[in-house]
Structures are given as structure tokens and as C-alpha cells.
XYZ file of C-alpha atoms in Angstrom:
476
model
C -50.232 -3.477 -43.434
C -53.062 -3.179 -40.895
C -51.542 -5.937 -38.718
C -48.115 -4.287 -38.884
C -49.589 -0.923 -37.938
C -51.541 -2.540 -35.058
C -48.405 -4.133 -33.598
C -46.477 -0.869 -33.684
C -49.455 1.020 -32.274
C -49.482 -1.357 -29.282
C -45.829 -0.493 -28.595
C -46.587 3.225 -28.819
C -49.589 2.855 -26.503
C -47.505 0.986 -23.908
C -44.865 3.721 -24.010
C -47.584 6.387 -23.677
C -49.090 4.662 -20.637
C -45.726 4.602 -18.886
C -44.753 8.175 -19.768
C -48.153 9.662 -18.908
C -48.165 8.054 -15.438
C -45.943 10.148 -13.159
C -45.072 7.245 -10.841
C -44.260 4.805 -13.642
C -42.283 7.443 -15.484
C -40.081 8.166 -12.442
C -39.381 4.462 -12.063
C -38.641 4.125 -15.790
C -36.360 7.199 -15.808
C -34.227 5.732 -13.002
C -34.224 1.980 -13.718
C -35.966 1.434 -17.067
C -38.225 -1.556 -17.636
C -36.362 -3.542 -14.952
C -37.807 -1.292 -12.268
C -41.344 -1.630 -13.640
C -41.105 -5.401 -14.002
C -39.738 -5.754 -10.441
C -43.117 -4.644 -9.092
C -42.215 -1.251 -7.650
C -45.412 0.325 -9.011
C -47.498 -2.214 -7.019
C -45.851 -1.380 -3.672
C -46.499 1.542 -1.323
C -47.026 4.977 -2.813
C -43.626 6.654 -3.373
C -43.584 10.339 -4.192
C -39.984 11.316 -4.931
C -37.216 9.783 -7.081
C -35.143 9.384 -3.893
C -37.882 7.232 -2.301
C -38.242 5.160 -5.447
C -34.503 4.661 -5.672
C -34.246 3.711 -1.995
C -37.076 1.173 -2.325
C -35.507 -0.371 -5.424
C -32.120 -0.591 -3.682
C -33.767 -2.287 -0.675
C -35.366 -4.908 -2.925
C -32.095 -5.427 -4.774
C -30.056 -5.638 -1.558
C -32.478 -8.126 -0.017
C -32.185 -10.413 -3.030
C -28.388 -10.160 -2.978
C -28.263 -10.919 0.744
C -30.430 -14.003 0.287
C -28.172 -15.236 -2.500
C -25.003 -14.391 -0.596
C -26.089 -16.024 2.663
C -26.495 -19.374 0.914
C -22.801 -19.597 0.051
C -19.488 -19.641 1.855
C -16.401 -17.782 0.698
C -13.247 -19.897 0.483
C -9.822 -18.379 -0.194
C -6.296 -19.718 -0.191
C -2.737 -19.335 -1.387
C 0.003 -21.765 -2.326
C 3.691 -20.858 -2.531
C 6.423 -23.142 -3.894
C 10.001 -21.812 -3.887
C 12.330 -23.333 -6.497
C 16.150 -23.037 -6.487
C 18.091 -23.397 -9.730
C 21.584 -23.279 -8.068
C 20.534 -26.002 -5.639
C 19.331 -28.172 -8.527
C 22.530 -27.654 -10.530
C 24.580 -28.691 -7.473
C 22.816 -32.045 -7.389
C 20.120 -31.250 -4.860
C 16.360 -31.063 -5.265
C 14.840 -28.135 -7.126
C 12.175 -27.534 -4.447
C 13.565 -25.264 -1.734
C 10.470 -24.640 0.345
C 6.689 -24.607 0.335
C 3.924 -22.752 2.120
C 0.173 -22.909 1.904
C -2.761 -21.287 3.633
C -6.488 -21.736 3.350
C -9.503 -19.946 4.795
C -13.257 -20.475 4.701
C -15.641 -17.687 5.673
C -19.283 -18.390 6.415
C -22.077 -16.009 7.398
C -24.114 -17.671 10.149
C -26.408 -14.655 10.349
C -26.608 -11.111 9.031
C -24.314 -9.859 11.808
C -22.211 -12.917 12.660
C -19.417 -14.537 10.642
C -17.221 -17.542 11.335
C -13.812 -17.895 9.695
C -11.794 -21.127 9.813
C -8.280 -21.269 8.410
C -4.901 -22.851 8.568
C -1.371 -22.540 7.229
C 1.621 -24.778 6.702
C 5.258 -23.792 6.035
C 8.106 -26.137 5.043
C 11.680 -24.948 4.465
C 14.417 -27.523 3.972
C 14.018 -30.164 6.680
C 12.017 -28.020 9.100
C 8.460 -26.793 9.070
C 5.513 -25.597 11.072
C 1.849 -24.780 10.870
C -1.141 -23.349 12.655
C -4.925 -23.601 12.684
C -6.998 -20.476 13.243
C -10.615 -19.829 14.129
C -12.280 -16.430 14.252
C -15.723 -15.201 15.201
C -16.774 -11.751 13.954
C -19.817 -9.874 15.229
C -21.107 -6.687 13.588
C -22.420 -4.844 16.609
C -23.718 -1.926 14.550
C -23.126 -0.161 11.275
C -20.172 1.621 12.914
C -18.536 -1.030 15.114
C -17.501 -4.681 15.024
C -15.756 -7.193 17.275
C -13.569 -10.236 16.523
C -12.413 -13.127 18.720
C -9.406 -15.039 17.358
C -7.871 -18.314 18.518
C -4.813 -19.965 16.979
C -3.164 -23.333 17.738
C 0.278 -24.261 16.446
C 3.042 -21.810 15.620
C 2.064 -19.421 17.059
C -0.580 -20.399 19.646
C -2.515 -17.390 20.864
C -5.858 -16.017 21.948
C -6.941 -12.498 20.996
C -9.771 -10.016 20.640
C -10.080 -7.116 18.193
C -12.548 -4.250 18.024
C -13.042 -1.686 15.280
C -15.157 1.420 15.040
C -15.832 4.262 12.606
C -14.564 7.312 14.455
C -15.906 9.738 11.847
C -17.088 9.795 8.256
C -13.525 9.295 6.985
C -11.734 7.673 9.952
C -11.662 4.173 11.415
C -9.915 2.890 14.529
C -8.985 -0.688 15.415
C -7.662 -2.022 18.727
C -6.547 -5.571 19.451
C -4.963 -7.515 22.268
C -3.537 -11.025 22.077
C -1.977 -13.413 24.601
C 0.556 -16.066 23.655
C -0.389 -19.487 25.013
C 3.284 -20.518 24.938
C 5.012 -17.929 27.120
C 2.109 -15.765 28.311
C 3.390 -12.593 26.554
C 0.844 -9.897 25.755
C 0.761 -7.923 22.489
C -1.276 -4.771 21.935
C -2.038 -3.407 18.456
C -3.698 -0.118 17.540
C -4.467 0.978 13.975
C -5.907 4.276 12.765
C -7.050 4.608 9.144
C -8.177 7.824 7.495
C -9.434 8.584 4.019
C -7.286 11.430 2.729
C -9.130 12.062 -0.545
C -11.436 10.369 -3.028
C -8.576 8.181 -4.261
C -6.142 7.924 -1.334
C -6.027 6.793 2.286
C -3.440 6.511 5.058
C -2.971 4.464 8.186
C -0.810 4.342 11.332
C -0.216 1.063 13.181
C 1.320 0.811 16.676
C 2.480 -2.532 18.089
C 3.434 -2.996 21.762
C 4.774 -6.272 23.118
C 7.528 -8.742 22.233
C 8.319 -6.905 18.974
C 7.275 -3.261 19.412
C 7.157 -1.119 16.291
C 5.262 1.653 14.563
C 4.297 1.652 10.877
C 2.932 4.423 8.652
C 1.214 3.402 5.405
C -0.364 5.086 2.394
C -2.521 3.828 -0.490
C -3.682 5.530 -3.652
C -5.943 4.062 -6.325
C -6.941 5.756 -9.575
C -8.748 4.521 -12.661
C -5.626 3.198 -14.405
C -3.032 3.089 -11.651
C -2.540 2.273 -7.991
C 0.294 2.759 -5.491
C 1.017 1.841 -1.895
C 3.849 2.303 0.563
C 4.732 1.675 4.189
C 7.507 2.672 6.573
C 8.150 0.609 9.684
C 10.323 1.542 12.666
C 11.339 -0.568 15.641
C 14.063 -0.622 18.315
C 16.063 -3.318 16.465
C 15.045 -2.938 12.814
C 13.501 -0.559 10.312
C 12.296 -0.870 6.738
C 10.188 0.560 3.932
C 8.190 -1.086 1.144
C 6.346 0.304 -1.832
C 4.902 -0.618 -5.209
C 3.245 1.059 -8.192
C 0.905 -0.636 -10.695
C -0.257 0.843 -13.988
C -3.033 -0.676 -16.123
C -2.199 -0.287 -19.808
C -5.585 -1.755 -20.790
C -8.432 -3.663 -19.208
C -6.373 -6.861 -19.513
C -2.703 -5.989 -19.005
C -0.735 -4.109 -16.350
C 2.834 -3.321 -15.293
C 4.234 -3.284 -11.779
C 7.347 -1.883 -10.094
C 8.214 -2.151 -6.429
C 10.935 -2.440 -3.826
C 11.884 -3.094 -0.211
C 14.675 -1.544 1.820
C 15.604 -1.959 5.446
C 18.156 -3.090 7.968
C 18.008 -6.715 6.762
C 16.599 -6.481 3.235
C 17.267 -4.699 -0.048
C 15.181 -5.702 -3.057
C 13.895 -4.242 -6.333
C 11.276 -5.868 -8.543
C 9.715 -5.132 -11.930
C 7.259 -7.046 -14.082
C 3.719 -7.199 -15.356
C 0.620 -9.316 -15.690
C -2.348 -10.051 -17.870
C -5.930 -11.094 -17.274
C -6.538 -14.314 -19.214
C -10.221 -14.728 -18.308
C -12.960 -13.125 -16.249
C -11.629 -14.804 -13.100
C -7.938 -15.486 -13.788
C -4.829 -13.281 -13.945
C -1.208 -14.282 -14.489
C 1.799 -12.202 -13.465
C 5.571 -12.455 -13.763
C 8.075 -10.370 -11.807
C 11.868 -10.177 -11.801
C 13.438 -9.456 -8.423
C 17.002 -8.281 -7.692
C 18.286 -8.086 -4.110
C 20.825 -9.127 -1.549
C 19.183 -12.567 -1.381
C 19.841 -13.097 -5.095
C 18.068 -12.881 -8.448
C 14.556 -14.316 -8.630
C 11.767 -14.855 -11.099
C 8.325 -14.932 -9.514
C 5.334 -16.436 -11.311
C 1.822 -15.813 -9.991
C -1.591 -17.161 -10.919
C -4.661 -15.497 -9.385
C -8.040 -17.133 -9.908
C -10.918 -15.739 -7.901
C -9.776 -15.730 -4.282
C -7.097 -18.389 -4.881
C -3.400 -17.639 -5.491
C -0.487 -19.746 -6.710
C 2.979 -18.159 -6.325
C 6.191 -19.780 -7.584
C 9.465 -17.882 -6.870
C 12.468 -19.270 -8.771
C 15.977 -18.490 -7.468
C 18.235 -18.003 -10.504
C 21.439 -16.922 -8.782
C 22.491 -16.194 -5.207
C 25.036 -13.596 -6.409
C 24.187 -10.305 -8.128
C 25.810 -11.266 -11.431
C 25.348 -8.437 -14.009
C 24.987 -10.880 -16.914
C 22.385 -12.994 -15.098
C 20.535 -9.871 -13.934
C 20.391 -8.434 -17.488
C 19.267 -11.757 -18.926
C 16.625 -12.147 -16.220
C 15.170 -8.758 -17.133
C 15.362 -9.011 -20.944
C 14.529 -12.659 -21.665
C 10.985 -12.742 -20.164
C 9.859 -9.514 -21.863
C 11.330 -10.600 -25.214
C 9.742 -14.037 -24.967
C 6.395 -12.525 -23.960
C 6.466 -10.037 -26.858
C 7.179 -12.852 -29.320
C 4.462 -15.118 -27.916
C 1.966 -12.251 -27.748
C 2.415 -11.284 -31.417
C 2.836 -14.761 -32.909
C 0.755 -17.005 -30.655
C -1.437 -15.344 -28.028
C -3.103 -12.608 -30.089
C -3.880 -14.827 -33.120
C -5.242 -17.532 -30.828
C -7.503 -15.197 -28.850
C -8.623 -13.380 -32.021
C -9.642 -16.680 -33.590
C -11.325 -17.861 -30.400
C -13.299 -14.624 -29.986
C -14.481 -14.797 -33.603
C -15.687 -18.362 -33.163
C -17.397 -17.451 -29.863
C -19.134 -14.536 -31.561
C -20.316 -16.720 -34.435
C -21.582 -19.360 -32.000
C -23.423 -16.712 -29.981
C -25.021 -15.356 -33.145
C -26.059 -18.878 -34.116
C -27.735 -19.380 -30.711
C -29.660 -16.089 -30.993
C -30.422 -16.567 -34.689
C -34.146 -17.273 -34.241
C -34.529 -14.284 -31.925
C -32.665 -11.995 -34.339
C -34.617 -13.266 -37.371
C -37.884 -12.529 -35.564
C -36.668 -9.030 -34.630
C -35.415 -8.408 -38.175
C -38.791 -9.452 -39.569
C -40.583 -7.017 -37.258
C -38.133 -4.236 -38.186
C -38.614 -4.973 -41.901
C -42.391 -4.739 -41.527
C -42.039 -1.463 -39.623
C -39.745 -0.071 -42.343
C -42.321 -1.023 -44.986
C -44.887 0.933 -42.997
C -42.578 3.978 -42.855
C -41.290 3.781 -46.415
C -43.766 6.055 -48.202
C -43.546 8.880 -45.657
C -39.755 8.539 -45.443
C -39.438 8.816 -49.231
C -41.604 11.950 -49.288
C -39.494 13.557 -46.550
C -36.306 12.604 -48.361
C -37.503 14.167 -51.640
C -38.662 17.301 -49.845
C -35.300 17.738 -48.108
C -33.419 17.062 -51.347
C -35.348 19.824 -53.161
C -34.329 22.488 -50.633
C -30.820 21.199 -49.948
C -31.690 19.936 -46.471
C -30.770 16.801 -44.582
C -30.912 13.616 -46.668
C -29.816 10.294 -45.165
C -28.111 8.411 -48.010
C -27.086 5.371 -45.973
C -27.362 4.324 -42.313
C -26.074 1.105 -40.764
C -26.636 -0.048 -37.181
C -24.860 -2.906 -35.376
C -21.369 -4.252 -34.758
C -19.642 -2.333 -37.541
C -16.163 -3.310 -36.359
C -17.004 -7.006 -36.328
C -18.566 -6.717 -39.771
C -15.596 -4.857 -41.300
C -13.032 -7.385 -40.040
C -12.084 -10.201 -42.345
C -13.908 -13.093 -40.690
C -12.503 -16.155 -42.340
C -13.975 -18.471 -39.684
C -17.443 -19.852 -40.385
C -19.594 -22.283 -38.504
C -20.241 -25.565 -40.320
C -23.887 -25.989 -41.227
C -24.755 -22.374 -40.365
C -26.205 -19.777 -42.706
C -23.451 -17.236 -42.173
C -25.198 -14.626 -44.328
C -27.957 -14.466 -41.714
C -25.360 -13.936 -38.990
C -24.400 -10.458 -40.260
C -24.254 -8.119 -37.248
C -25.613 -5.029 -39.048
C -28.984 -3.673 -40.122
C -29.785 -1.061 -42.784
C -31.757 1.714 -41.042
C -31.773 4.347 -43.789
C -35.585 4.391 -44.020
C -36.365 4.919 -40.284
C -33.775 7.704 -39.967
C -35.193 9.542 -42.996
C -38.615 9.160 -41.391
C -37.328 10.827 -38.197
C -36.018 13.937 -40.015
C -38.328 16.835 -39.112
C -39.536 19.704 -41.314
C -36.611 21.868 -40.172
C -34.156 19.359 -41.588
C -33.007 18.080 -38.190
C -32.523 14.544 -36.895
C -32.426 14.218 -33.099
C -31.337 10.978 -31.407
C -31.524 11.531 -27.679
C -28.860 10.257 -25.290
C -29.790 7.292 -23.130
C -32.382 5.918 -25.546
C -31.734 2.409 -26.862
C -31.563 2.736 -30.619
C -32.757 -0.844 -31.033
C -36.108 0.323 -29.651
C -36.647 2.931 -32.381
C -39.379 1.995 -34.836
C -37.778 0.220 -37.806
C -34.687 -0.717 -35.772
C -33.819 -3.965 -33.968
C -30.823 -5.495 -32.190
C -28.969 -7.408 -34.948
C -26.286 -8.768 -32.598
C -27.416 -9.180 -28.940
C -24.612 -8.898 -26.399
C -22.184 -7.127 -28.752
C -21.084 -3.483 -28.878
C -23.055 -1.564 -31.476
C -22.580 1.660 -33.418
C -24.681 3.771 -35.728
C -22.949 4.918 -38.908
C -24.770 7.615 -40.910
C -23.859 8.977 -44.354
C -25.840 12.068 -45.344
C -25.914 15.150 -47.542
C -26.641 18.668 -46.333
C -26.666 21.738 -48.565
C -25.042 19.756 -51.358
C -22.106 18.466 -49.256
C -21.462 14.850 -48.272
C -20.873 13.974 -44.588
C -20.423 10.834 -42.551
């Protein structure tokens, strides 16, 4: 018992040293042990929390910049248009294809080079272009870009942007066509309207003069955007609304209307991994009835529109709307959910197996600490029971949801009893009950750090479930 008491005393002494030192305590209050271990207390003397926070952010930003500068950022999109009527008439199913790719590289902290290209094929005709851009960040408020493009179109241009105020940004660009020498001028003004919305006005002067007014709004679970465009020969408006039903699934509705287009689309998508999202939309318009499949992975996109019918047939339109949602609902209930549930359970069991030695060591330390607290906790429990005070009858800490589910999957060769994600903490909670019959667990304190506790399932969501009696009544 002396060794157990010595180990716990060392933990208490370390906590006391941090909390009794004003500088270390400020660092710990803001960033926890990470701030102390990063060496902030060894740097220059910082007096206020703002100075400490600024210094920590500088260290963090410097490390991120070093990591970021060592990599380039590629992005690209591929579009393949399929035509079912064309295929049924004896032609090929592929109607057209387009692809674009871009690589962005930071050559210095203020200079960026972007190289890109695109290719479009429709029927027996096609075209493409290669683009190079150099961007220079002149200051925190202004930047300049030089753009050159060869192909269709071939042009040379320069763009400048500047923060006009705290909430406003202005952009001006001029480009010259290398084919016919025409000059195009573009001006854009963007303003932040509120915490969640912004608006912009774009003016184009040249071969195709027009003015466009746009608006964007983004909330926690939804986002919307719209734009109206007016020109001497054409006008149009576009808009879409997206609602996130959960962290993984979302629905989308949108449309376009103008002098040459009329289209309505509805659909939804789902995130299938940390980096990948799939989406399916049904589109109805004067060009026909389409299905559009999209795969987004990182900064790459694959889009496959499928033309179902060139005519607005009511039967085809109804089927195009109902069939995908019905098929998705069936697959989600019968295939997708069971598969992901089984996969997540196996992943969790594998993770617990990998951290088994760490958890066993922590459980052993918690068990020793509980043995040290047991006598005092029992005395407090008896004292509270005599006067009808607070008595903890049972307390469990860990992944209670994962423990309550019927986990039929087990890992071969693993001791699955040792993989239980919960820990009995009745003794330490009874020990923490004060003479007034109160138990205080302060917000922001990791419960796994309480004496007699441990983390029984690292990386998983944890809860504390307490059953207790107070004045003869049972609570939970």
C-alpha cells in the first residue's frame, strides 16, 4: 500500500506544482498539458493569457506552415456524360467527356504557382487549354495574380484583390485574347452581410458584357446560394439549398432559369468515409430528364450525368424521382447499415485489442488506487446512509452505449472479457462525497484523470452513469 500511495502522491505533487505556479497554470488552463509539453514555460516571460495564447498560436502556425510548404495541392474533376436514348438507338452510350486538373505549389510564403489544364470532347469535336498562374501575396490585405492560357481560349490576364474594409473585398481583372485582341474587364465586390451570409456583385465588360448579383448563406446544418445574371442578350438565375440531416447525410434542391435554360434538380448525398462523399441528383428541364452521380474524394471530383429521356415524359419523370430514393432506402436498411454496423464493431474490437496492454496497465493502477480509497469511501458511505444523505450505489464509466449493444462479433484469439469498455467507479465517487452530502464533478476536467478512474476505451466516446440514493429515494 505504501508504493500505491507513493505513486498517487507523485501525481498530486505534479498537479500542485502546475497549479501553484501562475505561469504554468495559465498555460494549463488554456491548452492543458500540450501547452506545457510544447515548451512555452521555457520561452520568454509572458504575463497575460492573451500573450500566452498568441505565443502558442505562433508556434503552432509555424509548425503547420513548415508541414504545408513541403507538399503541393493537386485538384481535378472528371465528367462523363452518358445518353440512354442514344444507346437504345444503336449508338454509343458515351455522349461527351470533360476533364480538368490543377496543381498548386507554394514556392515561398508569399508566392504560389498554379499549373492546370482542361479537355472537353462532345461528339466528334473537342478542345482544350493549358493554364499557368502566378500569385503573389503583397500584404495581408492585397494580392496579385498573373494568368496565361493557351488553347481554347488563349489569353493573358492580370488580377488584383484587396480588402477594402473589415467585411469587404474588391477584385479587379483585365484579360486580352491572343486570338482576336479583344479586351475583357472584370470587377467583383464581395461583402460579408452577417456572421453566416455574404453577397457579391460582379461586372463584366468586353465581348460578353453582363452583371451578376450573388448571395451565400451557411449555417450549422444548412447552406444556400443564389445568383442572378443580366446581359444585353441573355439573363438567368441559379440557386440551390442543402440541408444536413446528420454528420453523414444531406439533401439538396436547386434550379436554373433563364432565356435559354429551365431546370429543376433534387437529390441527396452521403459521406462514406473521412475523405469521400457520394451524391445522386435527379434533374428535370427543357434539355430532358437526367440522373447525375457524383463522387467527391478530397479535392478530386467524378461526375457522371445520365440522360434518361430527351422529352419531359410524366411517367419517366416520376420513375426517375421515385426509383432512386426507394432503392436507396432498401439498400440502406438491408445492406448499408448492417454492413457499416458490423464493420464499426470489428474496428472497435481491433482498436481495443491494440490498446489492451495500455488499458490493462491503467486498470491495474486504478484498481490499486481504489484499494487505497476503499476504507475511507466505506466510512463516508455508512455515514451518509445513517443520515439519509448521498450514497453512490453503483457508478460505471466508459462507452456505455457500446457495452449495452449486443456485440456478437468477437476477435479470434482475443480475451474479449478484457475488452469491456467500462470501469466500475463506485468507490472513488463515494470517496469524493463531502461531509455536506455533495458530489461535485467540475466541467472541463477529464474524468479519467480522477484518482481511481482510468480510460477503459481510448478513442471512444465515454459517459458516466451514476445510481444513487438520497433521503431514501433512488435516482439515476
